[in-house]
XYZ file of C-alpha atoms in Angstrom:
320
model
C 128.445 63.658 104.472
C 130.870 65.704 106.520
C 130.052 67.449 109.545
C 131.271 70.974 107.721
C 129.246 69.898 104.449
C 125.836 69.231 107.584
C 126.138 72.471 109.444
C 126.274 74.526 106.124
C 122.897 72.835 105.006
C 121.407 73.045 108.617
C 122.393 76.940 108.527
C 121.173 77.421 104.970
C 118.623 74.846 104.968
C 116.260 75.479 107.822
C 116.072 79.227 107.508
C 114.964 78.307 103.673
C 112.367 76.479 104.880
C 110.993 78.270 107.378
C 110.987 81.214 105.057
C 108.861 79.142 102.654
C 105.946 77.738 105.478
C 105.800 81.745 106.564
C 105.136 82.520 103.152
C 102.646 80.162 102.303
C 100.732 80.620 106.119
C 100.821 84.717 105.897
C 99.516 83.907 102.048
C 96.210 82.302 103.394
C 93.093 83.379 101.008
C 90.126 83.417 102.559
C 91.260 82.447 105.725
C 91.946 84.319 109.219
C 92.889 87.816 109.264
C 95.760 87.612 111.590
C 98.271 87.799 109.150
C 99.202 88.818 105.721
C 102.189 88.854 103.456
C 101.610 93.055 103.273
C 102.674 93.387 106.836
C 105.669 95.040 107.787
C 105.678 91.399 110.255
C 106.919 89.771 107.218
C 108.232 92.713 105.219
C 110.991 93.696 108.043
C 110.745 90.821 110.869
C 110.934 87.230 108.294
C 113.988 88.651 106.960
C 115.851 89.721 110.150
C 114.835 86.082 111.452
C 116.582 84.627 108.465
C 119.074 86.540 109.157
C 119.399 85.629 112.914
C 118.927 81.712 112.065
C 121.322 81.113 109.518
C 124.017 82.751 112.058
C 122.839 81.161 115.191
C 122.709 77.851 113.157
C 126.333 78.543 111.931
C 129.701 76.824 113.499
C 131.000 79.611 116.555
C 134.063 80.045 114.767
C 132.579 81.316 111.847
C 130.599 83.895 113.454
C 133.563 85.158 114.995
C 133.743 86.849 111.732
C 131.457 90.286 111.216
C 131.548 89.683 107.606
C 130.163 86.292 107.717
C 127.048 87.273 109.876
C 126.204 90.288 107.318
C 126.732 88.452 104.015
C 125.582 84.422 105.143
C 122.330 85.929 105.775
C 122.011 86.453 101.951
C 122.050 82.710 100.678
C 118.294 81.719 102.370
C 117.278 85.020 100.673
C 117.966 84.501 97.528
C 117.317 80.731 97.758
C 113.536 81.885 99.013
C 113.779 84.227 96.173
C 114.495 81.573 93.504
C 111.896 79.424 94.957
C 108.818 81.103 95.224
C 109.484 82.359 91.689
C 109.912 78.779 90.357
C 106.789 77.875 92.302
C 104.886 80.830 91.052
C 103.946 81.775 95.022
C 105.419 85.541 94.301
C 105.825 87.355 91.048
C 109.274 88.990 90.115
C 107.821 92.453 90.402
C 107.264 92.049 94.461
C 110.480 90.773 94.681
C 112.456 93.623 92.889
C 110.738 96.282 95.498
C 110.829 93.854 98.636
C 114.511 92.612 98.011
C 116.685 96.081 99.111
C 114.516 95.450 102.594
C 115.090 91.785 102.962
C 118.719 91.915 101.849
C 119.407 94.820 104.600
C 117.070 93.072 107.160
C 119.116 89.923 106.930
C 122.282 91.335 107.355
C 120.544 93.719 110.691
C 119.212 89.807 111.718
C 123.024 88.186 111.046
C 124.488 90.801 113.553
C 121.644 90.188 116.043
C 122.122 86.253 115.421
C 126.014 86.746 116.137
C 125.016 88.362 119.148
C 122.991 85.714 120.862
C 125.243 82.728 119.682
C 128.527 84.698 121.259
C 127.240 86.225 124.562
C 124.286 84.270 125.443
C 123.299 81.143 127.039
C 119.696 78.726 126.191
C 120.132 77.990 122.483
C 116.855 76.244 122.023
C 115.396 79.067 123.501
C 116.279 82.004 121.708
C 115.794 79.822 118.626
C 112.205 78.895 119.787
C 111.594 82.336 120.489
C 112.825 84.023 116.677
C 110.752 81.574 115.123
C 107.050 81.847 117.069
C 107.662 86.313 116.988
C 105.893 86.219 113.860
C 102.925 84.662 114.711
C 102.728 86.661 117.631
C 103.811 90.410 116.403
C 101.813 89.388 113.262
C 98.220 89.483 114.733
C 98.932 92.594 116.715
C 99.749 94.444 113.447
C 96.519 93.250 112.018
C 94.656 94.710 114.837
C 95.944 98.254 113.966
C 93.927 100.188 112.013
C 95.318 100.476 108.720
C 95.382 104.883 107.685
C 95.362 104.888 103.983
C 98.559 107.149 102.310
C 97.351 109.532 99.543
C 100.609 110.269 97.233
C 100.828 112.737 94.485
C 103.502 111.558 90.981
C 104.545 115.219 89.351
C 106.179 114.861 85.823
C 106.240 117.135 82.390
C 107.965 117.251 79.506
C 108.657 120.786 77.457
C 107.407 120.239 73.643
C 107.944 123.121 70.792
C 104.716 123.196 69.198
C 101.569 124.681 69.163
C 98.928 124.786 72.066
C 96.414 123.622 69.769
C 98.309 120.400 68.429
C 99.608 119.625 71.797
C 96.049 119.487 73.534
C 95.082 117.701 70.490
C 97.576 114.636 71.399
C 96.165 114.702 75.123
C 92.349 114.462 74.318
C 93.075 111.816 71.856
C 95.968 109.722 72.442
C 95.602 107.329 69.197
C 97.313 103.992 69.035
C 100.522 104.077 70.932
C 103.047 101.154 68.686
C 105.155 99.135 70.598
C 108.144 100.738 69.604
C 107.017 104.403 70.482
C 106.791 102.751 74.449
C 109.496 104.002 76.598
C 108.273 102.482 80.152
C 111.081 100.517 80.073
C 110.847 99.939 84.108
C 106.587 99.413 84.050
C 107.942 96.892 81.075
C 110.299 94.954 83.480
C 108.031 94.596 86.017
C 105.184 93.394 84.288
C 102.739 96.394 83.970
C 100.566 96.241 81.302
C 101.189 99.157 78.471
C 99.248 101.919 77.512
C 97.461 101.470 73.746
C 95.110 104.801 73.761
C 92.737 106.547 74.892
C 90.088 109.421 73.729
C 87.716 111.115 74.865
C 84.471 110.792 73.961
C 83.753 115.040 74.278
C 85.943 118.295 75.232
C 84.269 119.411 78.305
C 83.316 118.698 81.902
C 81.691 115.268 82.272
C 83.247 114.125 79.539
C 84.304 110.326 79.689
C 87.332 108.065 77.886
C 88.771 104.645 78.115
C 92.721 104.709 78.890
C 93.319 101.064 77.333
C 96.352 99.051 78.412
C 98.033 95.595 77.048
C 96.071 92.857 79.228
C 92.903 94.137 79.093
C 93.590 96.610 81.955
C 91.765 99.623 81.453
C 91.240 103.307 83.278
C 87.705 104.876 82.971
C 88.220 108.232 83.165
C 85.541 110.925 83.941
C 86.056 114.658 83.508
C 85.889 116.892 86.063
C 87.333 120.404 85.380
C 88.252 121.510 81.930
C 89.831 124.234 80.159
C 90.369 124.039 76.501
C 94.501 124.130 75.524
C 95.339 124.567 79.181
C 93.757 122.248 81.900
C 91.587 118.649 82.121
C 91.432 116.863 85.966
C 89.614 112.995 85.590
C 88.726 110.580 87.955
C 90.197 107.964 87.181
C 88.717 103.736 88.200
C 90.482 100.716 87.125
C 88.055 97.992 86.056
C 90.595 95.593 88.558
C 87.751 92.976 89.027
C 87.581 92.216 84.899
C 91.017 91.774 84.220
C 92.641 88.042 84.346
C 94.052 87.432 87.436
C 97.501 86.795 85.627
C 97.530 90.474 84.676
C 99.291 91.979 87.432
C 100.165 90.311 91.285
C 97.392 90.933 93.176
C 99.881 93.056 95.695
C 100.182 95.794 93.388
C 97.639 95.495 91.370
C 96.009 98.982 90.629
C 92.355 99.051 92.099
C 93.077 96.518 94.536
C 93.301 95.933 97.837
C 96.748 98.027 98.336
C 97.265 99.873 95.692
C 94.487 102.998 94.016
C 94.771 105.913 91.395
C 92.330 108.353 91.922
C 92.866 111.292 89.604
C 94.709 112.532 87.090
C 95.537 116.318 86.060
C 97.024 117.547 82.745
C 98.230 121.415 82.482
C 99.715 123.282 79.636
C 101.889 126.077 80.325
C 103.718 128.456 77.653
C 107.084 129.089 78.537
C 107.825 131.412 75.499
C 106.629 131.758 72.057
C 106.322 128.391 70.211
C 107.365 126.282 73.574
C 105.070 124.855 76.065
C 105.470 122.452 79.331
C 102.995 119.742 79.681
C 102.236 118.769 83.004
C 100.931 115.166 83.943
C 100.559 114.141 87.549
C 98.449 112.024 89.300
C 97.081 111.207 92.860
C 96.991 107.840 94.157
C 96.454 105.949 97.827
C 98.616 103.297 98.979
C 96.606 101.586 101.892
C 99.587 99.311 103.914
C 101.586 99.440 106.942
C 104.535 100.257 106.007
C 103.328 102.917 103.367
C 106.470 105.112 103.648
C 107.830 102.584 101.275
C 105.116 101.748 99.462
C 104.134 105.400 98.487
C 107.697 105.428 97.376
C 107.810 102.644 94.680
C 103.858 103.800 93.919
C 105.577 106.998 92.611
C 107.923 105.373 90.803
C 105.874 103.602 88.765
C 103.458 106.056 87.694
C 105.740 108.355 87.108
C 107.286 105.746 85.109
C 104.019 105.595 83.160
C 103.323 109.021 82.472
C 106.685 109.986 81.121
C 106.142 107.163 79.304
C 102.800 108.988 77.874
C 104.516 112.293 77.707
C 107.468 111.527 75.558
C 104.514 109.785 72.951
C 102.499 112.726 73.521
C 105.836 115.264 72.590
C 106.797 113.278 69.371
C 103.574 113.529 67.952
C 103.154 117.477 68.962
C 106.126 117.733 67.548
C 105.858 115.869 64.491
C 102.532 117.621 63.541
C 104.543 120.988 62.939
């Protein structure tokens, strides 16, 4: 083996690796509390370490180059990526929201990496320093007292119909057919999709069963209504009866991380024989780094509920 061929694998090689033991250490069930895989420790800091080792570990005259410490960074990601897929240790879904961040934090952690290998003295050092900070930023995070994030999703969808036949499709949402789904990014990432729901009376107290694909379902109780104009519901996931290969258990909805509370549909008349059907929904997002996660949380559900509307449009629609 060349010596070029050797300090490519060492660069690639080791970061890789330590990437993986991270994983599999902050992925402890059951085990200590000082660190977990929803930590913005791993979520920002693993990757900028990456970053930093794969440069540091790279020949000098390579890093000479600013494009080689922003881009090398990339080939442990991905390689971590492909990985813990193959070995089932993270589902596709966490990695489409996570990669932006680790891809960006690698490059940030190339630069720094560059840095230190140009300017700087004590190698073994700074190298035994970027790859202990997790395990000591990490239990200092978990220490923090976690505030939980409550986030609102807003959508609607104008339908030319009645009022009458459009509540009708919202108190009883019959079997939705696989080709009437349109949640084409709840569909990439895994979600489970909505089948039907109905309620079981028009009124407050009222109670229904939003089914979804994989046995996930909402129970929904009633808790203001207004016939052809307003219903709010409580909504609670039944997260502890669903298999456990129904959605990662880092965004699974009831769990741990990730909550929808309630759920509010209003009818407004815009003019005669057009209405706007509103559908949004409050959920909590209970992280660290919930400025991100309240993010993707709203794209999802909104994903959802458009989803829902457009189904709920045909139909008013259709009934004309």
């Amino acid at each position: 083996m060349s010596k070029k061929l050797k300090n490519i694998l060492i660069a690639i090689g080791i970061p890789t690796i330590y990437a993986i033991v991270l994983r599999l250490v902050f992925g402890v069930k059951g085990g200590s509390n000082l660190f977990s895989v929803m930590s913005v420790t791993f979520l920002f800091l693993l990757p900028s370490i990456i970053g930093a080792l794969t440069v540091y570990l790279s020949d000098k005259e390579k890093i000479k180059s600013i494009w080689y410490r922003i881009w090398m960074p990339w080939i442990p990601i991905f390689l971590f990526l492909i990985i813990t897929l193959i070995l089932a240790i993270e589902g596709w879904a966490c990695w489409l929201m996570i990669l932006p961040i680790f891809l960006i934090a690698a490059s940030i952690g190339g630069l720094i990496g560059g840095y230190l290998k140009l300017k700087k003295r004590n190698d073994s050092l700074n190298i035994s320093i970027l790859i202990l900070l997790p395990f000591l930023i990490s239990p200092t995070e978990q220490l923090i007292e976690k505030i939980p994030g409550t986030y609102t999703a807003y959508t609607y969808i104008d339908i030319d119909s009645t009022a009458e036949k459009i509540w009708d499709t919202v108190v009883r949402v019959k079997t939705i057919k696989k080709e009437e789904d349109t949640g084409y990014l709840t569909e990439f990432l895994g979600f489970p999709r909505p089948l039907k729901a109905e309620l079981n009376y028009k009124g407050v107290g009222a109670y229904r069963e939003a089914i979804f694909t994989n046995g996930l379902i909402f129970r929904e109780t009633v808790t203001e209504y207004e016939e052809n104009k307003k219903m709010v519901f409580s909504i609670k996931a039944n997260t502890y009866e669903i298999p456990s290969t129904t959605l990662d258990e880092h965004i699974l909805i009831g769990g741990k991380y990730f909550d929808v509370l309630e759920g509010t549909y209003k009818l407004e008349r815009l003019e005669k024989g057009t209405y706007r059907l509103h559908l949004y929904s409050t959920f909590k997002m209970n992280t660290t780094f919930n400025f991100y996660a309240g993010w993707w949380g709203k794209i999802i559900m909104k994903d959802i509920q458009n989803n829902i509307l457009k189904v709920e449009k045909k139909r008013a629609e259709n009934k004309n």
